[in-house]
C-alpha positions as semicolon CSV with decimal commas, in nm:
position;residue;x (nm);y (nm);z (nm)
1;L;-2,096;5,777;0,610
2;T;-1,799;5,905;0,419
3;S;-1,613;5,695;0,167
4;C;-1,297;5,564;0,329
5;K;-1,066;5,268;0,322
6;T;-1,223;5,115;0,632
7;L;-1,569;5,108;0,474
8;A;-1,429;4,978;0,147
9;N;-1,256;4,696;0,336
10;V;-1,579;4,604;0,514
11;F;-1,824;4,642;0,228
12;G;-1,610;4,637;-0,086
13;R;-1,775;4,728;-0,412
14;P;-2,096;4,556;-0,522
15;S;-2,029;4,261;-0,748
16;S;-2,242;4,062;-0,988
17;T;-2,162;3,747;-0,791
18;G;-2,334;3,884;-0,480
19;T;-2,028;3,827;-0,262
20;K;-1,997;4,193;-0,161
21;Q;-2,259;4,441;-0,042
22;S;-2,300;4,796;-0,160
23;L;-2,177;5,079;0,057
24;P;-2,441;5,204;0,304
25;Q;-2,459;5,542;0,132
26;A;-2,564;5,372;-0,193
27;S;-2,860;5,210;-0,016
28;F;-2,946;5,540;0,152
29;T;-2,929;5,720;-0,182
30;A;-3,166;5,470;-0,345
31;L;-3,416;5,509;-0,060
32;E;-3,394;5,888;-0,076
33;L;-3,450;5,893;-0,453
34;V;-3,760;5,673;-0,419
35;N;-3,890;5,884;-0,129
36;S;-3,841;6,212;-0,317
37;S;-4,019;6,073;-0,628
38;W;-3,708;6,106;-0,847
39;I;-3,756;5,740;-0,922
40;V;-4,101;5,675;-1,063
41;D;-4,085;5,297;-1,051
42;Y;-3,835;5,043;-0,929
43;K;-3,782;4,675;-0,885
44;L;-3,604;4,518;-0,590
45;E;-3,378;4,230;-0,684
46;K;-3,081;4,049;-0,543
47;C;-2,753;4,224;-0,612
48;D;-2,656;3,963;-0,870
49;A;-2,965;4,030;-1,086
50;S;-2,901;4,158;-1,437
51;E;-2,958;4,531;-1,484
52;L;-3,057;4,467;-1,845
53;T;-3,327;4,218;-1,744
54;Q;-3,461;4,460;-1,484
55;A;-3,461;4,750;-1,731
56;K;-3,651;4,545;-1,989
57;S;-3,911;4,452;-1,729
58;L;-3,964;4,812;-1,617
59;V;-3,982;4,944;-1,973
60;A;-4,230;4,674;-2,078
61;N;-4,469;4,786;-1,805
62;H;-4,449;5,159;-1,871
63;L;-4,338;5,256;-2,220
64;G;-4,523;5,230;-2,547
65;A;-4,622;5,426;-2,853
66;S;-4,455;5,768;-2,881
67;D;-4,248;5,730;-2,562
68;L;-3,873;5,786;-2,588
69;L;-3,626;5,559;-2,410
70;L;-3,277;5,705;-2,359
71;A;-3,020;5,449;-2,249
72;D;-2,649;5,389;-2,222
73;R;-2,407;5,135;-2,367
74;L;-2,481;4,867;-2,106
75;Y;-2,825;4,811;-2,255
76;F;-2,731;4,702;-2,608
77;D;-2,961;4,414;-2,703
78;T;-3,082;4,375;-3,060
79;Q;-3,376;4,156;-2,960
80;W;-3,488;4,427;-2,718
81;Y;-3,454;4,687;-2,994
82;A;-3,681;4,476;-3,214
83;S;-3,944;4,448;-2,939
84;L;-3,928;4,825;-2,876
85;I;-3,991;4,884;-3,246
86;K;-4,282;4,639;-3,236
87;D;-4,428;4,827;-2,936
88;E;-4,373;5,158;-3,121
89;T;-4,142;5,285;-2,845
90;D;-3,887;5,532;-2,975
91;F;-3,533;5,489;-2,848
92;L;-3,193;5,651;-2,851
93;F;-2,913;5,429;-2,721
94;R;-2,554;5,531;-2,686
95;V;-2,352;5,232;-2,806
96;N;-1,990;5,123;-2,799
97;C;-1,764;5,213;-3,091
98;D;-1,760;4,855;-3,223
99;R;-2,138;4,799;-3,225
100;Y;-2,152;4,882;-3,594
101;K;-2,019;4,527;-3,637
102;S;-2,365;4,403;-3,534
103;C;-2,496;4,542;-3,864
104;T;-2,504;4,352;-4,189
105;L;-2,182;4,355;-4,394
106;E;-2,342;4,588;-4,646
107;S;-2,432;4,834;-4,369
108;Q;-2,083;4,808;-4,217
109;N;-1,938;4,903;-4,555
110;Q;-2,176;5,200;-4,584
111;I;-2,061;5,321;-4,241
112;K;-1,694;5,285;-4,337
113;Q;-1,752;5,474;-4,664
114;Q;-1,928;5,759;-4,486
115;R;-1,646;5,779;-4,229
116;V;-1,404;5,843;-4,515
117;S;-1,617;6,093;-4,705
118;Q;-1,766;6,291;-4,415
119;A;-1,667;6,408;-4,069
120;N;-1,965;6,238;-3,904
121;V;-2,182;5,937;-3,982
122;D;-2,561;5,950;-4,000
123;L;-2,743;5,682;-4,195
124;V;-3,004;5,409;-4,175
125;V;-2,850;5,063;-4,146
126;D;-2,969;4,704;-4,113
127;L;-2,899;4,572;-3,764
128;R;-2,882;4,194;-3,727
129;I;-3,107;4,045;-3,460
130;K;-2,903;3,822;-3,231
131;G;-2,981;3,455;-3,276
132;G;-3,138;3,474;-3,620
133;P;-3,115;3,591;-3,979
134;E;-3,361;3,880;-3,931
135;T;-3,259;4,245;-3,940
136;I;-3,420;4,571;-3,831
137;P;-3,359;4,914;-3,978
138;V;-3,205;5,160;-3,729
139;R;-3,039;5,495;-3,766
140;Y;-2,669;5,483;-3,684
141;I;-2,498;5,806;-3,578
142;E;-2,132;5,888;-3,505
143;I;-2,061;6,236;-3,374
144;K;-1,696;6,337;-3,368
145;R;-1,616;6,591;-3,098
146;E;-1,312;6,811;-3,065
147;H;-1,088;6,708;-2,772
148;C;-1,337;6,436;-2,669
149;S;-1,417;6,083;-2,771
150;T;-1,660;6,017;-3,054
151;L;-2,022;5,948;-2,956
152;Y;-2,198;5,649;-3,116
153;F;-2,577;5,612;-3,120
154;M;-2,848;5,385;-3,253
155;T;-3,202;5,514;-3,273
156;I;-3,531;5,449;-3,442
157;L;-3,594;5,824;-3,481
158;S;-3,564;5,964;-3,831
159;A;-3,355;6,268;-3,920
160;A;-3,679;6,470;-3,935
161;E;-3,771;6,364;-3,578
162;L;-3,422;6,400;-3,433
163;K;-3,168;6,637;-3,581
164;F;-2,814;6,503;-3,594
165;L;-2,666;6,707;-3,307
166;E;-2,980;6,678;-3,093
167;A;-2,876;6,319;-3,022
168;S;-2,576;6,438;-2,820
169;D;-2,791;6,705;-2,648
170;L;-3,045;6,443;-2,539
171;Y;-2,769;6,214;-2,422
172;R;-2,609;6,496;-2,222
173;M;-2,943;6,553;-2,045
174;R;-2,964;6,181;-1,967
175;W;-2,607;6,191;-1,837
176;E;-2,715;6,442;-1,571
177;I;-2,876;6,145;-1,394
178;E;-2,529;5,995;-1,348
179;T;-2,384;6,318;-1,212
180;D;-2,681;6,354;-0,973
181;F;-2,621;5,998;-0,847
182;R;-2,253;6,082;-0,797
183;F;-2,353;6,390;-0,596
184;F;-2,591;6,196;-0,370
185;K;-2,341;5,915;-0,311
186;G;-2,055;6,155;-0,242
187;Q;-1,898;6,246;0,088
188;D;-2,113;6,559;0,129
């Protein structure tokens, strides 16, 4: 089924309240990806279920020591980061530009100082765990790009394990998932 105004009027866009269903091609795409083994594991939930909760559940069952989790801005959760570190799961999360404010004041100041003195930011900071006084050390990266928006990352990988610019390369590979989804859900 092609995307058109008639379908949008009937189905709308999926909403977190569960009042609107997803377009039929989205359901078809999900079934096709499972059938073709592009999706290794999945969890069926109501449309109002939290993506973050589902992601945590899937990761807990499958990732551990020496695995690498690449994720986007939607999945920022400091308590989850702490549990990933405890489970020895490596991670690289793209984060929003203001997530540095989740760091301690001392770390925020270090980030601001490095912004002034260098083109990019790459340093280990103390990230506050939501709901408590504890912190965890994470590597905070800002990569300025010409004619594009700056990329912001948090990772547990050291500079020896992940070179500065490799973070954007890994993220670009992860982003191919989004473009593949767009292709499958498109009119063709």
